[in-house]
C-alpha positions as MATLAB code, in Angstrom:
seq = 'MSADGSTLLARGTKGLAATGELYALAGDTIYASLRGIRHRSFPWREMLQQAWFIASVCVLPAILIAIPFGVLVAVEVGSIARQIGADSYTGAVDALTIVREAAPLVTALMIAGVGGSAICADLGARKIRDEIDALEVMGISPLERLVAPRLVAAILVTMLLNGIVVFVGVTGGFLYEVWVGHGTSGSFLRTFTEFTSFDDDVVK';
ca = [
      76.893   90.965  -12.027;
      77.748   88.503  -15.224;
      74.719   87.242  -17.456;
      73.975   84.188  -16.183;
      73.932   85.979  -12.850;
      71.379   88.545  -14.398;
      69.493   85.860  -16.098;
      69.228   83.763  -13.036;
      67.699   87.088  -11.221;
      64.984   87.714  -13.802;
      63.953   84.335  -13.974;
      63.587   84.163  -10.217;
      62.375   87.453   -9.762;
      59.966   86.104  -12.182;
      58.855   83.063  -10.372;
      57.981   84.560   -7.402;
      55.644   87.269   -8.932;
      53.953   84.384  -10.755;
      53.844   83.105   -7.058;
      52.365   86.044   -5.807;
      49.637   86.210   -8.204;
      48.816   83.045   -7.953;
      48.063   84.084   -3.992;
      46.439   86.842   -4.843;
      44.156   85.177   -6.880;
      43.445   82.830   -4.600;
      42.784   85.370   -1.527;
      40.299   87.519   -3.863;
      38.335   84.210   -4.707;
      37.865   83.206   -1.279;
      36.903   86.785   -0.751;
      34.254   86.826   -3.407;
      32.933   83.248   -2.301;
      32.312   84.961    1.102;
      30.878   87.775    0.088;
      28.367   86.305   -2.669;
      26.994   83.670    0.165;
      27.046   86.958    2.552;
      24.753   88.801    0.480;
      23.013   85.626   -1.284;
      24.369   86.175   -4.935;
      26.511   83.525   -4.747;
      26.103   81.539   -8.412;
      24.871   78.033   -6.593;
      23.327   76.573   -9.603;
      26.878   77.503  -11.499;
      28.276   75.764   -8.428;
      26.401   72.488   -9.017;
      26.801   72.473  -12.676;
      30.506   72.797  -12.383;
      30.473   70.099   -9.269;
      28.633   67.639  -12.126;
      31.079   68.303  -14.547;
      34.524   67.839  -12.416;
      32.914   64.925  -10.895;
      32.153   63.721  -14.720;
      35.471   63.947  -16.026;
      37.300   62.417  -12.667;
      35.444   59.895  -11.500;
      35.947   57.162  -13.625;
      40.322   58.136  -14.090;
      39.976   57.858  -10.555;
      38.301   54.593  -10.491;
      40.630   53.356  -13.018;
      43.876   54.110  -10.919;
      42.545   53.371   -7.341;
      41.794   49.659   -8.312;
      45.592   48.808   -9.140;
      46.313   50.471   -6.290;
      44.388   48.939   -4.169;
      45.564   45.496   -5.744;
      49.258   46.096   -5.505;
      49.055   46.848   -2.193;
      47.444   43.260   -1.743;
      49.966   41.663   -3.663;
      53.070   43.073   -2.018;
      51.910   43.130    1.778;
      50.166   39.431    0.797;
      53.279   37.964   -0.553;
      55.660   39.506    2.365;
      52.695   38.754    5.157;
      52.419   35.293    4.402;
      56.345   34.405    4.490;
      56.600   35.426    8.272;
      53.242   34.474    9.310;
      51.145   37.665    9.407;
      48.326   37.565    6.958;
      45.802   38.534    9.423;
      47.987   42.076    8.894;
      47.231   42.556    5.486;
      44.002   44.771    6.044;
      45.914   46.887    8.505;
      48.512   47.817    5.765;
      45.681   48.256    3.352;
      44.162   50.900    5.350;
      47.656   53.007    6.091;
      48.247   52.702    2.639;
      45.521   53.317    0.985;
      43.131   55.807    3.348;
      45.976   57.523    4.397;
      48.415   57.722    1.130;
      46.738   56.697   -1.788;
      43.517   58.088   -2.009;
      44.634   61.951   -1.030;
      47.419   61.411   -3.834;
      45.209   60.198   -6.609;
      42.277   62.300   -5.838;
      44.929   65.477   -5.380;
      46.677   64.402   -9.413;
      42.746   63.973  -10.437;
      41.244   67.317   -9.388;
      44.601   69.133  -10.530;
      44.922   67.097  -13.468;
      41.988   66.380  -15.245;
      39.504   68.919  -13.146;
      41.937   71.457  -13.173;
      42.880   71.303  -16.750;
      38.880   71.200  -17.971;
      38.290   74.420  -15.914;
      41.663   76.071  -17.560;
      40.285   75.374  -20.948;
      36.534   76.285  -20.014;
      37.962   79.808  -18.512;
      40.505   80.501  -21.750;
      37.684   79.869  -24.046;
      35.258   81.976  -22.588;
      38.269   84.737  -22.479;
      39.009   84.457  -26.354;
      35.387   84.854  -26.656;
      35.771   88.149  -24.256;
      32.808   87.001  -22.401;
      35.135   87.899  -19.282;
      35.318   91.074  -20.766;
      31.918   91.711  -21.099;
      30.873   90.611  -17.444;
      33.698   93.368  -15.904;
      31.687   95.952  -18.716;
      28.446   94.843  -16.889;
      29.553   95.339  -13.468;
      29.749   91.741  -12.953;
      33.018   90.426  -10.907;
      34.448   87.470  -13.284;
      35.893   85.966   -9.943;
      32.590   86.019   -8.420;
      30.601   85.247  -11.170;
      33.020   82.553  -13.014;
      35.727   81.484  -10.212;
      34.201   81.081   -6.984;
      31.514   78.606   -7.982;
      34.306   76.493   -9.701;
      36.644   76.864   -6.460;
      33.889   75.406   -4.152;
      32.661   72.736   -6.476;
      35.975   71.576   -7.149;
      36.181   71.396   -3.061;
      33.879   69.449   -2.998;
      33.999   67.261   -5.715;
      37.882   66.612   -3.730;
      35.702   64.977   -0.783;
      33.378   63.242   -2.166;
      35.994   61.910   -5.083;
      38.457   60.738   -1.691;
      35.750   58.664   -0.373;
      35.020   56.773   -3.522;
      38.718   56.205   -3.558;
      38.954   54.955   -0.611;
      36.185   52.634   -1.014;
      37.356   51.103   -4.625;
      41.083   50.715   -3.569;
      39.823   48.721   -0.103;
      37.548   46.935   -2.121;
      40.089   45.719   -4.638;
      42.779   44.551   -2.321;
      39.740   42.757    0.194;
      38.708   40.914   -3.086;
      41.947   39.556   -4.308;
      42.991   39.115   -0.637;
      40.194   36.928   -0.232;
      39.437   35.166   -3.748;
      42.998   35.447   -4.791;
      45.300   35.516   -1.837;
      42.820   32.779   -0.015;
      42.667   35.140    3.228;
      39.893   35.404    5.455;
      38.062   38.306    5.072;
      37.015   38.496    8.942;
      40.965   39.033    9.742;
      41.254   41.405    6.723;
      38.215   43.035    8.240;
      39.039   43.133   11.969;
      42.811   44.639   11.408;
      41.422   47.173    8.766;
      39.158   48.882   11.549;
      41.816   48.518   14.391;
      44.483   50.484   12.120;
      41.667   53.299   10.682;
      39.260   55.313   11.743;
      35.805   57.618   10.884;
      38.795   60.819   11.488;
      41.465   59.737    9.008;
      38.491   59.482    6.187;
      37.062   62.506    7.479;
      40.645   64.096    7.254;
      42.473   63.108    4.924;
];
């Protein structure tokens, strides 16, 4: 095998190993969370503190991104709709775009980028200060004590943050359409409720 082929194979093997370690960590974390809940040893206070921390670093950037999304959809759709005489369907397109597409994307970016980097920085600092090694010496699982509450907190904040992004994005599009685009609030809300439902907010 050539040197290039060996290098490519080594990189591919390393990437598969890293992916396997990631899935193994996710499985161990889920198991540790369920075990802690079952034995009533899950650190709920730590989970609430981490949920507040993640929300505090993610909410403002998410809002600042959601507002342009809603306005941009209203601008583009309103311009095209007025040309073809379908002004009343701006709310429907806003629903399909914000609720089903933009809100989950913005939420994932905020949780992975902002919240995830903050969590990694915190755990890295604990590793440097030998706090994780100290927990292992005392017989305390770092997964159950540190990683599991952060995972549960991130899941909780993700659901709440998605709702915030939907509300802010739709409100921005609604205000632009009514105040700037001179549309009617009734037609916007009517088509919005026709093309979206509670299941979209919950599932997406």
